[in-house]
Short mmCIF file of C-alpha atoms in Angstrom, two decimals:
data_model
loop_
_atom_site.label_atom_id
_atom_site.label_comp_id
_atom_site.label_asym_id
_atom_site.label_seq_id
_atom_site.Cartn_x
_atom_site.Cartn_y
_atom_site.Cartn_z
CA LEU A 1 0.00 0.00 0.00
CA ALA A 2 2.90 2.33 0.63
CA LYS A 3 4.09 1.80 -2.94
CA HIS A 4 0.62 1.53 -4.52
CA PRO A 5 -1.84 3.63 -2.48
CA GLU A 6 -4.26 3.54 -5.43
CA ILE A 7 -5.19 0.02 -4.34
CA LYS A 8 -7.18 1.59 -1.49
CA ALA A 9 -9.72 2.82 -4.06
CA LEU A 10 -10.64 -0.85 -4.73
CA MET A 11 -11.73 -1.39 -1.12
CA LYS A 12 -15.44 -0.88 -1.74
CA PRO A 13 -18.53 -3.10 -2.19
CA ASP A 14 -19.34 -4.81 -5.46
CA TYR A 15 -23.05 -4.05 -5.85
CA ASN A 16 -23.19 -6.13 -9.04
CA LEU A 17 -22.73 -9.16 -6.78
CA ILE A 18 -26.27 -8.64 -5.47
CA TRP A 19 -27.85 -8.96 -8.90
CA VAL A 20 -25.64 -11.88 -9.92
CA VAL A 21 -26.69 -13.82 -6.80
CA VAL A 22 -30.37 -13.05 -7.35
CA LEU A 23 -30.11 -14.31 -10.94
CA MET A 24 -28.33 -17.47 -9.78
CA VAL A 25 -31.07 -18.19 -7.25
CA LEU A 26 -33.72 -17.66 -9.95
CA ALA A 27 -31.79 -19.93 -12.34
CA GLN A 28 -31.79 -22.73 -9.78
CA LEU A 29 -35.48 -22.25 -9.00
CA THR A 30 -36.17 -22.59 -12.71
CA ALA A 31 -34.05 -25.75 -12.82
CA PHE A 32 -35.91 -27.20 -9.81
CA TYR A 33 -39.13 -26.81 -11.75
CA LEU A 34 -37.76 -28.17 -15.03
CA VAL A 35 -36.31 -31.38 -13.57
CA LYS A 36 -39.38 -32.41 -11.57
CA ASP A 37 -40.79 -34.63 -14.38
CA LEU A 38 -37.55 -35.86 -15.97
CA ASP A 39 -36.30 -39.44 -15.89
CA TRP A 40 -33.89 -40.04 -13.04
CA LYS A 41 -30.91 -40.42 -15.40
CA TRP A 42 -31.50 -36.89 -16.68
CA VAL A 43 -31.96 -35.53 -13.19
CA VAL A 44 -28.52 -36.90 -12.31
CA PHE A 45 -27.06 -35.63 -15.60
CA TRP A 46 -28.29 -32.07 -15.13
CA ALA A 47 -27.38 -32.09 -11.44
CA TYR A 48 -23.74 -32.64 -12.42
CA VAL A 49 -23.55 -30.68 -15.68
CA PHE A 50 -25.49 -27.59 -14.59
CA GLY A 51 -26.56 -27.73 -10.95
CA SER A 52 -23.09 -28.51 -9.64
CA CYS A 53 -21.59 -25.49 -11.41
CA ILE A 54 -24.24 -23.13 -10.06
CA SER A 55 -23.99 -24.62 -6.58
CA HIS A 56 -20.22 -24.36 -6.37
CA SER A 57 -20.32 -20.87 -7.82
CA MET A 58 -22.89 -19.93 -5.17
CA THR A 59 -20.62 -21.14 -2.38
CA LEU A 60 -18.03 -18.69 -3.69
CA ALA A 61 -20.64 -15.95 -3.89
CA ILE A 62 -21.29 -16.70 -0.20
CA HIS A 63 -17.53 -16.45 0.32
CA GLU A 64 -17.67 -12.96 -1.19
CA ILE A 65 -20.66 -12.06 0.98
CA SER A 66 -18.82 -13.29 4.10
CA HIS A 67 -16.28 -10.53 3.41
CA ASN A 68 -19.14 -7.99 3.26
CA SER A 69 -18.55 -7.49 -0.47
CA ALA A 70 -22.26 -7.19 -1.33
CA PHE A 71 -23.32 -4.28 0.89
CA GLY A 72 -20.08 -3.12 2.51
CA ASN A 73 -18.75 -3.23 6.06
CA SER A 74 -21.14 -0.51 7.22
CA LYS A 75 -24.08 -2.86 6.57
CA ALA A 76 -22.66 -6.09 7.94
CA MET A 77 -26.05 -7.52 8.90
CA TRP A 78 -27.40 -6.92 5.39
CA ASN A 79 -24.61 -9.18 4.18
CA ARG A 80 -25.54 -11.87 6.73
CA TRP A 81 -29.22 -11.87 5.66
CA PHE A 82 -28.20 -11.88 2.00
CA GLY A 83 -25.89 -14.83 2.66
CA ILE A 84 -28.84 -16.78 4.10
CA PHE A 85 -30.80 -15.96 0.92
CA ALA A 86 -27.91 -17.04 -1.33
CA ASN A 87 -27.68 -20.29 0.68
CA LEU A 88 -31.24 -21.39 -0.16
CA PRO A 89 -30.65 -23.22 -3.50
CA LEU A 90 -27.79 -25.23 -1.95
CA GLY A 91 -30.17 -27.25 0.21
CA LEU A 92 -27.94 -27.37 3.31
CA PRO A 93 -27.45 -24.40 5.69
CA TYR A 94 -23.90 -23.18 6.02
CA SER A 95 -23.61 -19.47 5.18
CA ILE A 96 -23.48 -18.13 8.74
CA SER A 97 -21.17 -20.85 10.05
CA PHE A 98 -18.86 -20.43 7.07
CA LYS A 99 -18.50 -16.72 7.84
CA ARG A 100 -17.42 -17.45 11.41
CA TYR A 101 -14.83 -20.05 10.48
CA HIS A 102 -13.58 -18.29 7.36
CA MET A 103 -12.60 -15.18 9.30
CA ASP A 104 -10.43 -17.42 11.49
CA HIS A 105 -8.82 -18.80 8.32
CA HIS A 106 -7.76 -15.28 7.31
CA ARG A 107 -6.63 -14.15 10.75
CA TYR A 108 -4.81 -17.36 11.68
CA LEU A 109 -3.88 -19.06 8.42
CA GLY A 110 -2.68 -22.56 9.25
CA GLY A 111 -3.33 -22.06 12.95
CA ASP A 112 -3.40 -25.44 14.68
CA GLY A 113 -6.82 -26.01 16.23
CA ILE A 114 -8.22 -22.76 14.78
CA ASP A 115 -8.04 -22.89 10.97
CA VAL A 116 -10.47 -25.66 10.01
CA ASP A 117 -9.24 -25.52 6.41
CA ILE A 118 -6.36 -27.68 7.66
CA PRO A 119 -7.13 -31.42 7.29
CA THR A 120 -7.25 -33.53 10.45
CA ASP A 121 -4.47 -35.94 11.36
CA PHE A 122 -6.78 -38.80 10.38
CA GLU A 123 -7.21 -37.38 6.87
CA GLY A 124 -3.47 -37.03 6.43
CA TRP A 125 -2.78 -40.52 7.79
CA PHE A 126 -5.53 -42.43 5.97
CA PHE A 127 -5.78 -40.70 2.57
CA CYS A 128 -2.19 -41.35 1.59
CA THR A 129 -2.46 -43.59 -1.51
CA ARG A 130 -3.58 -42.56 -4.98
CA PHE A 131 -6.93 -44.34 -4.69
CA ARG A 132 -7.60 -42.97 -1.21
CA LYS A 133 -6.68 -39.42 -2.25
CA PHE A 134 -9.15 -39.76 -5.12
CA ILE A 135 -11.85 -40.81 -2.64
CA TRP A 136 -10.87 -37.87 -0.39
CA ILE A 137 -11.51 -35.48 -3.28
CA VAL A 138 -14.90 -37.07 -3.96
CA LEU A 139 -15.83 -36.71 -0.27
CA GLN A 140 -14.48 -33.19 0.21
CA PRO A 141 -17.88 -31.61 1.01
CA PHE A 142 -18.38 -34.08 3.88
CA PHE A 143 -14.95 -33.37 5.35
CA TYR A 144 -15.49 -29.62 5.13
CA ALA A 145 -18.79 -30.08 6.98
CA ILE A 146 -17.50 -32.43 9.69
CA ARG A 147 -13.99 -31.02 10.23
CA PRO A 148 -15.01 -27.88 12.19
CA LEU A 149 -16.87 -30.08 14.69
CA CYS A 150 -13.69 -32.08 15.26
CA ILE A 151 -11.09 -29.31 15.23
CA ASN A 152 -12.78 -26.19 16.57
CA PRO A 153 -16.43 -26.60 17.61
CA LYS A 154 -18.18 -23.31 18.41
CA PRO A 155 -21.41 -22.59 20.27
CA ILE A 156 -24.43 -22.20 17.99
CA THR A 157 -25.57 -18.61 17.45
CA ARG A 158 -29.00 -17.12 16.82
CA LEU A 159 -28.12 -16.40 13.19
CA GLU A 160 -27.14 -20.03 12.63
CA ILE A 161 -30.54 -21.13 13.96
CA ILE A 162 -32.22 -18.67 11.59
CA ASN A 163 -30.06 -19.98 8.72
CA LEU A 164 -31.12 -23.55 9.55
CA SER A 165 -34.80 -22.66 9.93
CA ALA A 166 -34.93 -20.71 6.66
CA GLN A 167 -33.21 -23.56 4.83
CA LEU A 168 -35.54 -26.23 6.20
CA ALA A 169 -38.59 -24.13 5.29
CA PHE A 170 -37.24 -23.64 1.76
CA ASP A 171 -36.46 -27.35 1.29
CA VAL A 172 -39.92 -28.37 2.52
CA ALA A 173 -41.51 -25.86 0.15
CA ILE A 174 -39.56 -27.21 -2.83
CA TYR A 175 -40.52 -30.79 -1.92
CA TYR A 176 -44.18 -29.81 -1.48
CA LEU A 177 -44.31 -27.90 -4.78
CA TRP A 178 -42.21 -30.07 -7.10
CA GLY A 179 -41.35 -33.33 -5.38
CA VAL A 180 -38.36 -35.50 -4.60
CA LYS A 181 -36.57 -35.11 -7.94
CA SER A 182 -36.17 -31.36 -7.40
CA ILE A 183 -34.81 -31.98 -3.90
CA PHE A 184 -32.42 -34.64 -5.21
CA TYR A 185 -31.23 -32.30 -7.98
CA MET A 186 -30.56 -29.57 -5.42
CA LEU A 187 -28.66 -31.71 -2.93
CA ALA A 188 -26.82 -33.79 -5.54
CA GLY A 189 -25.70 -30.65 -7.34
CA SER A 190 -24.20 -29.29 -4.13
CA VAL A 191 -22.41 -32.53 -3.20
CA LEU A 192 -21.14 -33.21 -6.73
CA GLY A 193 -20.12 -29.60 -7.30
CA LEU A 194 -17.96 -29.55 -4.18
CA GLY A 195 -16.46 -33.01 -4.77
CA LEU A 196 -15.08 -34.46 -7.99
CA HIS A 197 -15.55 -31.39 -10.15
CA PRO A 198 -13.12 -29.15 -12.10
CA ILE A 199 -13.97 -26.12 -9.96
CA SER A 200 -13.08 -28.09 -6.81
CA GLY A 201 -9.45 -27.85 -7.83
CA HIS A 202 -9.38 -24.50 -6.05
CA PHE A 203 -9.69 -26.24 -2.65
CA ILE A 204 -6.31 -27.86 -3.20
CA ALA A 205 -4.72 -25.19 -5.36
CA GLU A 206 -5.07 -22.45 -2.75
CA HIS A 207 -2.85 -23.68 0.09
CA TYR A 208 -1.39 -27.15 -0.54
CA MET A 209 2.39 -26.97 -0.81
CA PHE A 210 3.26 -28.44 -4.17
CA LEU A 211 6.46 -26.40 -3.80
CA LYS A 212 7.98 -26.27 -0.34
CA GLY A 213 8.11 -22.80 1.08
CA HIS A 214 5.14 -21.59 -0.96
CA GLU A 215 1.96 -21.78 1.09
CA THR A 216 -0.56 -19.86 -1.01
CA TYR A 217 -0.98 -20.05 -4.79
CA SER A 218 -3.02 -18.16 -7.34
CA TYR A 219 -4.79 -19.51 -10.41
CA TYR A 220 -5.34 -17.23 -13.41
CA GLY A 221 -7.35 -19.52 -15.70
CA PRO A 222 -10.85 -19.14 -17.19
CA LEU A 223 -12.74 -20.81 -14.32
CA ASN A 224 -12.32 -17.56 -12.40
CA LEU A 225 -15.28 -16.36 -14.46
CA LEU A 226 -17.49 -18.84 -12.56
CA THR A 227 -15.89 -18.39 -9.15
CA PHE A 228 -15.77 -14.63 -8.49
CA ASN A 229 -12.00 -14.65 -9.08
CA VAL A 230 -11.26 -16.83 -6.05
CA GLY A 231 -8.26 -18.06 -8.05
CA TYR A 232 -6.54 -14.75 -7.34
CA HIS A 233 -5.74 -16.17 -3.95
CA ASN A 234 -2.50 -14.46 -2.98
CA GLU A 235 -4.20 -11.20 -3.88
CA HIS A 236 -7.27 -12.17 -1.84
CA HIS A 237 -5.28 -12.97 1.30
CA ASP A 238 -3.32 -9.73 0.96
CA PHE A 239 -6.54 -7.71 0.53
CA PRO A 240 -9.55 -9.67 1.85
CA ASN A 241 -11.64 -6.49 1.89
CA ILE A 242 -11.36 -6.09 -1.91
CA PRO A 243 -14.16 -7.89 -3.83
CA GLY A 244 -13.16 -10.65 -6.25
CA LYS A 245 -14.25 -8.48 -9.17
CA SER A 246 -11.32 -6.11 -8.48
CA LEU A 247 -8.57 -8.63 -7.67
CA PRO A 248 -7.27 -8.70 -11.29
CA LEU A 249 -6.69 -4.96 -10.91
CA VAL A 250 -4.68 -5.61 -7.74
CA LYS A 251 -2.47 -8.00 -9.70
CA LYS A 252 -2.12 -5.50 -12.52
CA ILE A 253 -1.28 -2.57 -10.24
CA ALA A 254 1.20 -4.49 -8.09
CA ALA A 255 2.47 -6.86 -10.78
CA GLU A 256 6.01 -6.87 -9.39
CA TYR A 257 4.71 -8.61 -6.24
CA TYR A 258 2.62 -11.31 -7.95
CA ASP A 259 3.93 -12.11 -11.43
CA ASN A 260 6.93 -14.10 -10.23
CA LEU A 261 5.10 -16.18 -7.62
CA PRO A 262 4.31 -19.85 -8.43
CA GLN A 263 0.87 -20.02 -10.04
CA TYR A 264 -1.57 -22.41 -11.71
CA ASN A 265 -3.31 -22.31 -15.07
CA SER A 266 -5.47 -25.43 -14.63
CA TRP A 267 -7.46 -26.62 -11.61
CA ILE A 268 -8.05 -29.95 -13.37
CA LYS A 269 -4.30 -30.50 -13.51
CA VAL A 270 -4.07 -29.61 -9.82
CA LEU A 271 -6.54 -32.40 -9.01
CA TYR A 272 -4.67 -34.86 -11.25
CA ASP A 273 -1.28 -33.97 -9.78
CA PHE A 274 -2.60 -34.20 -6.22
CA VAL A 275 -3.80 -37.75 -6.81
CA MET A 276 -0.82 -38.96 -8.84
CA ASP A 277 2.06 -37.25 -7.00
CA ASP A 278 3.04 -39.56 -4.16
CA THR A 279 4.80 -36.72 -2.33
CA ILE A 280 1.55 -34.74 -1.95
CA SER A 281 -1.25 -35.62 0.49
CA PRO A 282 -3.67 -33.91 2.89
CA TYR A 283 -0.60 -33.50 5.11
CA SER A 284 0.91 -31.07 2.59
CA ARG A 285 -0.18 -27.99 4.49
CA MET A 286 1.60 -25.47 6.68
CA LYS A 287 0.48 -25.79 10.31
CA ARG A 288 1.39 -23.21 12.95
CA LYS A 289 1.34 -23.23 16.73
CA LEU A 290 -0.31 -19.93 17.61
CA LYS A 291 1.12 -17.74 20.33
CA GLY A 292 -0.49 -14.90 22.24
CA GLU A 293 -4.17 -14.00 22.39
CA VAL A 294 -6.48 -15.62 19.83
CA LYS A 295 -9.75 -13.83 19.02
CA GLN A 296 -12.37 -15.83 17.14
CA ASP A 297 -15.81 -14.95 15.79
#
């Protein structure tokens, strides 16, 4: 910032995010209606080909919202309510809890017992062969859901109860209106989109040490168009209060800081290399023993 103070001008909400999220919710509602009378094979097909992409993209929209990118820091609660709305077509409530844990990830990256993005010892020990690592990728959404309860359980808040209640009411309404195939499409799309899916390469690409000494990596490929530029991950961790829309500008302005860092051009290759490289496993993360006072959400 001392060298490039113009970056401060990018620290503002991205109001276009609001309309993009609304359109994504409407797209999924339309899909719920369209799949209700299809054969099961087509429900599964569209859940993976279309629903999974929208679902994974929505989780990254919720990631943006968790950083108050939709309405700004001055309207933090507006962002929380909007996150609950964005959560609806995913089928499972997680927006509010994600916000709480994700802030810890930024404050205490790699913090032992705090950053739940770090795999458990069991994951590192068990998923050590090529086949098991493949299964670990398929089951990623389940590990991301269960891991916080094992590593850093937190007391349930009022907003989390509201998130859960709103989600249950929405799911019941979809089942009542359009039946079990719409519910299956919704839930399958979320599970498939966060598991064995090209976009899921970002889970591994962001912080797994394919090169020792390099803890965070950026990806500058075309899938950033579907993921609110989450691939610009070094830039995001440097400036978490800058919306994803503006992260390419950060890289352009401060190119001397980012251009020479190790980077990826393919999340699919990241997934392939993770499975096939016997030197990489869920253990390939930096873990830190935190000192001093730790403040969590």
